[in-house]
PDB file of C-alpha atoms in Angstrom:
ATOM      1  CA  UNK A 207     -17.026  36.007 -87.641  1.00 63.00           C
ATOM      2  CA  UNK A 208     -15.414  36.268 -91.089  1.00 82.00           C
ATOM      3  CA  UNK A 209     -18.118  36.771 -93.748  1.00 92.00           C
ATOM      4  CA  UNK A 210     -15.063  36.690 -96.563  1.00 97.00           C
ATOM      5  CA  UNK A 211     -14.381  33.255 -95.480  1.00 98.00           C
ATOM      6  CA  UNK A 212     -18.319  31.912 -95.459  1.00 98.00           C
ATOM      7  CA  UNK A 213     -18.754  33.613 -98.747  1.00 97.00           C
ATOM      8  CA  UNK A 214     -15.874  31.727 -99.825  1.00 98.00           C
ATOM      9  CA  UNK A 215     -17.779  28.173 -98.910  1.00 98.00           C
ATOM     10  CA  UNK A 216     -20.326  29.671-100.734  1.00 98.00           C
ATOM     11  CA  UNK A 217     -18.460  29.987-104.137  1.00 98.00           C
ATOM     12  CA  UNK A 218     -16.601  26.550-103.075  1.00 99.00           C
ATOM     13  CA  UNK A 219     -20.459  25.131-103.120  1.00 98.00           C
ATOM     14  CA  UNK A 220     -21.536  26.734-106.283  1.00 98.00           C
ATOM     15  CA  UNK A 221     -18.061  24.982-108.205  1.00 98.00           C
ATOM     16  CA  UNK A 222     -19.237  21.732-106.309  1.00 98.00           C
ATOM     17  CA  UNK A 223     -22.531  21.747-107.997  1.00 97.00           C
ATOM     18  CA  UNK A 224     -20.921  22.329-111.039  1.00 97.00           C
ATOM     19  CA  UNK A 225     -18.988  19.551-110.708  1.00 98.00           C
ATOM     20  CA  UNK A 226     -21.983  17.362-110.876  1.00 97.00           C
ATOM     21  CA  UNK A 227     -22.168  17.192-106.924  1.00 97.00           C
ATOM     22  CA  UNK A 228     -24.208  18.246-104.341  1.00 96.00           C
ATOM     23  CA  UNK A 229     -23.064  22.011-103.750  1.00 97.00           C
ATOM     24  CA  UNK A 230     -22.104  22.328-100.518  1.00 98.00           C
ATOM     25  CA  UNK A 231     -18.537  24.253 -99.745  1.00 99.00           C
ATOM     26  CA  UNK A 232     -16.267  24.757 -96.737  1.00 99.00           C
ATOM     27  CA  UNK A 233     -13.305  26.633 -95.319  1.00 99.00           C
ATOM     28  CA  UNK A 234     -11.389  25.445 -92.404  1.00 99.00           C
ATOM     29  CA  UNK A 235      -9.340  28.557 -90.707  1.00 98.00           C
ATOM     30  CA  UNK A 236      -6.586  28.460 -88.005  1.00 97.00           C
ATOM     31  CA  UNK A 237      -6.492  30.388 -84.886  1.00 96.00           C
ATOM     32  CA  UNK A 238      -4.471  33.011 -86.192  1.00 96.00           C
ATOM     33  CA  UNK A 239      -6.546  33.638 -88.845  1.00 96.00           C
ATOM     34  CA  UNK A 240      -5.022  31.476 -91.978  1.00 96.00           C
ATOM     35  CA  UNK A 241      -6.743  29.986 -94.574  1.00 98.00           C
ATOM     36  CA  UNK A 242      -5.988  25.494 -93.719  1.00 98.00           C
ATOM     37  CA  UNK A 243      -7.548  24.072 -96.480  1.00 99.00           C
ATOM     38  CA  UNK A 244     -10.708  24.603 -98.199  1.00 99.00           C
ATOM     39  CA  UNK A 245     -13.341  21.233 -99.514  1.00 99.00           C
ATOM     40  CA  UNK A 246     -16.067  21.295-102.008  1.00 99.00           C
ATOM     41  CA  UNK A 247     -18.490  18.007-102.029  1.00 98.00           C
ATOM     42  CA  UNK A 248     -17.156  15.368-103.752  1.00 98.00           C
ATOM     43  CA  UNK A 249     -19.174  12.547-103.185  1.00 97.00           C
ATOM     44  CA  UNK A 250     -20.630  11.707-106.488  1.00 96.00           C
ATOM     45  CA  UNK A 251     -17.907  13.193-108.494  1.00 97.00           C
ATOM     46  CA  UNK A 252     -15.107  10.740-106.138  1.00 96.00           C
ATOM     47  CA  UNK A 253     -17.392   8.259-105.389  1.00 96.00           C
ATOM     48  CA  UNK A 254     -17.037   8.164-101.594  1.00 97.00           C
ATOM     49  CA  UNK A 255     -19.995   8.802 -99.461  1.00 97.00           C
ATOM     50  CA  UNK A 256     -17.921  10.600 -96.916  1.00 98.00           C
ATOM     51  CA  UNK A 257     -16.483  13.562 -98.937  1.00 98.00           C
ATOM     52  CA  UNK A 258     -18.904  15.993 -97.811  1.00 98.00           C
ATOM     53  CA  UNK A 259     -17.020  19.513 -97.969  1.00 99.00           C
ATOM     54  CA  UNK A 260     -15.945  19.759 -94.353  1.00 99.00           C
ATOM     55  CA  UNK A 261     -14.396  16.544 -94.417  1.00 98.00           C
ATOM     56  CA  UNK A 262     -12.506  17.214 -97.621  1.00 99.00           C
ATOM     57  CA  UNK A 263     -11.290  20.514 -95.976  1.00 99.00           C
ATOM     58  CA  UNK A 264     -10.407  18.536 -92.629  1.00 98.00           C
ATOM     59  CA  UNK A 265      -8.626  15.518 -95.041  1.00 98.00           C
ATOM     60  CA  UNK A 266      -6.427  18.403 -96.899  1.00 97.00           C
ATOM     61  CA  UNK A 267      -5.406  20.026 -93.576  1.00 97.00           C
ATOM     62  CA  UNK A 268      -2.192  19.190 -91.654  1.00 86.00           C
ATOM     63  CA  UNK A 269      -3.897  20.314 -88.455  1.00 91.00           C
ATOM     64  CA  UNK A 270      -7.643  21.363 -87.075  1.00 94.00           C
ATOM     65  CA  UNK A 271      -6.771  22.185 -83.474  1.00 95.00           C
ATOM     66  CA  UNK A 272      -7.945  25.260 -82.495  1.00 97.00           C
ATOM     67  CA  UNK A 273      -9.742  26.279 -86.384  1.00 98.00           C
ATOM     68  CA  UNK A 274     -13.257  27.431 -86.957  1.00 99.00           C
ATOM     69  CA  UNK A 275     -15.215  25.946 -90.016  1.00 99.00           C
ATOM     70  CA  UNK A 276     -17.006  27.998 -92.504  1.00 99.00           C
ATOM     71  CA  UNK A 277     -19.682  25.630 -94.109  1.00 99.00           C
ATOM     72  CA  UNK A 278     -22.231  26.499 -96.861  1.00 98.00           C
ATOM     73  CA  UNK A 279     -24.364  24.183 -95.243  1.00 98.00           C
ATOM     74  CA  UNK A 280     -25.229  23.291 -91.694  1.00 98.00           C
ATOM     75  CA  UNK A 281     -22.666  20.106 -91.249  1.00 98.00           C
ATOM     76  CA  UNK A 282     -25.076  16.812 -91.174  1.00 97.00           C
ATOM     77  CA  UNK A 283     -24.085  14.745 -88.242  1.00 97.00           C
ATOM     78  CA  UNK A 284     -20.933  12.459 -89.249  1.00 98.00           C
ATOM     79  CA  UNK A 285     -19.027  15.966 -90.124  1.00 98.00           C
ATOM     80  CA  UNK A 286     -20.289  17.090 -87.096  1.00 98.00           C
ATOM     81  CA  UNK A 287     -18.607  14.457 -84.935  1.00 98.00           C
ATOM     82  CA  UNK A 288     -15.472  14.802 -87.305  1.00 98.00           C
ATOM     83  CA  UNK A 289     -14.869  18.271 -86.204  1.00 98.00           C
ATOM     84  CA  UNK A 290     -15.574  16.935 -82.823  1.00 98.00           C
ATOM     85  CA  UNK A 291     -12.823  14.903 -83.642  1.00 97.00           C
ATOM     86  CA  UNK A 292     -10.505  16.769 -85.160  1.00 97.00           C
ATOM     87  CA  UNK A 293     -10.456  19.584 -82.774  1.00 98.00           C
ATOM     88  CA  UNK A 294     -12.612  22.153 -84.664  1.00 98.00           C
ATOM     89  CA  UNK A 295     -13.397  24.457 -81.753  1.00 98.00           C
ATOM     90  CA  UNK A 296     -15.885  27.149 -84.064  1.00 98.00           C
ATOM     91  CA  UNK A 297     -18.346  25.927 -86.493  1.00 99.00           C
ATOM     92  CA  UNK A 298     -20.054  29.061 -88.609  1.00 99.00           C
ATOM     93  CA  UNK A 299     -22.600  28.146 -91.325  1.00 98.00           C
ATOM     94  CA  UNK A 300     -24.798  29.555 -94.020  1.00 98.00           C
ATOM     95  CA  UNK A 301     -28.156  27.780 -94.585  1.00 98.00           C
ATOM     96  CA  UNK A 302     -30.012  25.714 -91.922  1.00 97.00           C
ATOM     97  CA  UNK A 303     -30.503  21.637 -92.231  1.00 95.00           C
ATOM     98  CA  UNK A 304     -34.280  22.195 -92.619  1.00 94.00           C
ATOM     99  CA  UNK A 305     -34.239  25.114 -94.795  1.00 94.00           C
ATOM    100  CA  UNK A 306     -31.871  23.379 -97.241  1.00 94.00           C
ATOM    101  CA  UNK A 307     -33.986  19.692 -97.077  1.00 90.00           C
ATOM    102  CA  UNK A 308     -36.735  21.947 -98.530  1.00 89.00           C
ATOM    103  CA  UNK A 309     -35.178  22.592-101.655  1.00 91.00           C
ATOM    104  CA  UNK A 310     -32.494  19.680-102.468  1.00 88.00           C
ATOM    105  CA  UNK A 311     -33.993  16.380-103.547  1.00 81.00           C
ATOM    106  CA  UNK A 312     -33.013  13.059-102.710  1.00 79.00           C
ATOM    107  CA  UNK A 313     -30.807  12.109 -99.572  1.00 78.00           C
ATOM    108  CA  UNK A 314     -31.290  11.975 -96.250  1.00 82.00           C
ATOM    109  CA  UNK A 315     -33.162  14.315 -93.846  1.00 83.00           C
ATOM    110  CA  UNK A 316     -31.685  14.239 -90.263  1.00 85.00           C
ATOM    111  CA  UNK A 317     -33.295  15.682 -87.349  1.00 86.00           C
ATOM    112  CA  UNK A 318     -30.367  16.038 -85.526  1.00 94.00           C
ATOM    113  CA  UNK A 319     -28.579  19.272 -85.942  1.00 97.00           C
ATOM    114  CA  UNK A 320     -25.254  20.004 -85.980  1.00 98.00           C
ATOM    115  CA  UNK A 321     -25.530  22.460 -82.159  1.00 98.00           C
ATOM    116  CA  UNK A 322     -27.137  18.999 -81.053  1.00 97.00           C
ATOM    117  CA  UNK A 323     -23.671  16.582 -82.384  1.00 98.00           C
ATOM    118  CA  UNK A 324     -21.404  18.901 -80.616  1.00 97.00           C
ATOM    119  CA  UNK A 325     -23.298  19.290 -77.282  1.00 97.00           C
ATOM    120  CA  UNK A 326     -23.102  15.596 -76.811  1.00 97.00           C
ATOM    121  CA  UNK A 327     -19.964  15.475 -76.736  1.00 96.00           C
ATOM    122  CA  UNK A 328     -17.451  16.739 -73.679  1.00 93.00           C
ATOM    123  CA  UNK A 329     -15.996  19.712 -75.140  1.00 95.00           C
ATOM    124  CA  UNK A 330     -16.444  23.124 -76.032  1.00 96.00           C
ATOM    125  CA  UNK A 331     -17.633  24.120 -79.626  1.00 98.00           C
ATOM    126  CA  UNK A 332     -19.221  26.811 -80.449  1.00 98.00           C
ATOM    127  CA  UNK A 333     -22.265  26.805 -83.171  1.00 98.00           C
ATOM    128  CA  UNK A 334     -23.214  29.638 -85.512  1.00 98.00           C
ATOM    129  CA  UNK A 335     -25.758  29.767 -87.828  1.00 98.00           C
ATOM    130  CA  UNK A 336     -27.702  29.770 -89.829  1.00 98.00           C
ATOM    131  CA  UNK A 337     -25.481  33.161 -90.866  1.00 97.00           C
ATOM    132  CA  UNK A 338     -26.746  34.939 -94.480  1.00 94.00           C
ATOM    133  CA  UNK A 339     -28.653  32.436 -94.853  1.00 96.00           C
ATOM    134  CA  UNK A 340     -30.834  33.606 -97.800  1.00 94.00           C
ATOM    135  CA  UNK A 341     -27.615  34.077 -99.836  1.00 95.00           C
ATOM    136  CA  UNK A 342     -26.641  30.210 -98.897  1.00 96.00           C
ATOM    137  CA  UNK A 343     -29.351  29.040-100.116  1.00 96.00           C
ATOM    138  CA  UNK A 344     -29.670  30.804-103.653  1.00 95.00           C
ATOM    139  CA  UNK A 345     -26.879  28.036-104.122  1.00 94.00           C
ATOM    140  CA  UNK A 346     -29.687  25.250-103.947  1.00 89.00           C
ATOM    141  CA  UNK A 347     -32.087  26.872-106.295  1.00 87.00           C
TER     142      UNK A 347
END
């Protein structure tokens, strides 16, 4: 696990907030180690609902097969699926759904986590976090 690259979502988060939206960050990385394409939140700053960070990341990337995703933020459920989707076989993030619901105001609070998303579906995705997760969520404060 690459702590350069999840610190990286981290900083990708903090610009997010200061870009007037929610600050959550993420950094999609090949197999081999290369940085595909990075996403900050977008959603009130672009006004579409979907551009959470991972999906950004996923949207600027020619290719997911085979890449792990750093996330700030555990993934809510439609980026979830998405990496399902795309072919995101690694998902490594900072702070935890509930942990991060405590402090942010407004939006929704899902009780379906991220480990939960992938394990539904028929292929093999591995889930880590919540990783540094006291430094992920100094972002939210």
């Amino acid at each position: 696990m690459s702590r350069t690259h999840l610190s990286r979502a981290i900083e990708l988060a903090v610009e997010a907030g200061e870009a007037g939206n929610r600050p959550f960050g993420a950094v999609l990385v090949g197999a081999d180690g290369t940085v595909l394409a990075e996403g900050r939140n977008e959603v009130a700053s672009g006004g579409d609902v979907t551009a959470h960070a991972e999906l950004v990341a996923i949207r600027a990337a020619a290719t997911a097969e085979s890449a792990t995703m750093y996330a700030s933020g555990e993934p809510c459920p439609m980026c979830s699926a998405a990496m399902v989707w795309a072919g995101v076989t690694r998902i490594v993030f900072g702070a935890s759904e509930p942990e991060f619901s405590n402090i942010l105001d407004g939006g929704p609070r899902f009780s379906l986590r991220c480990a939960e998303v992938v394990a539904a579906a028929d292929v093999d995705i591995t889930v880590e976090g919540p990783v540094d997760e006291a430094e992920a969520l100094n972002v939210f404060r």
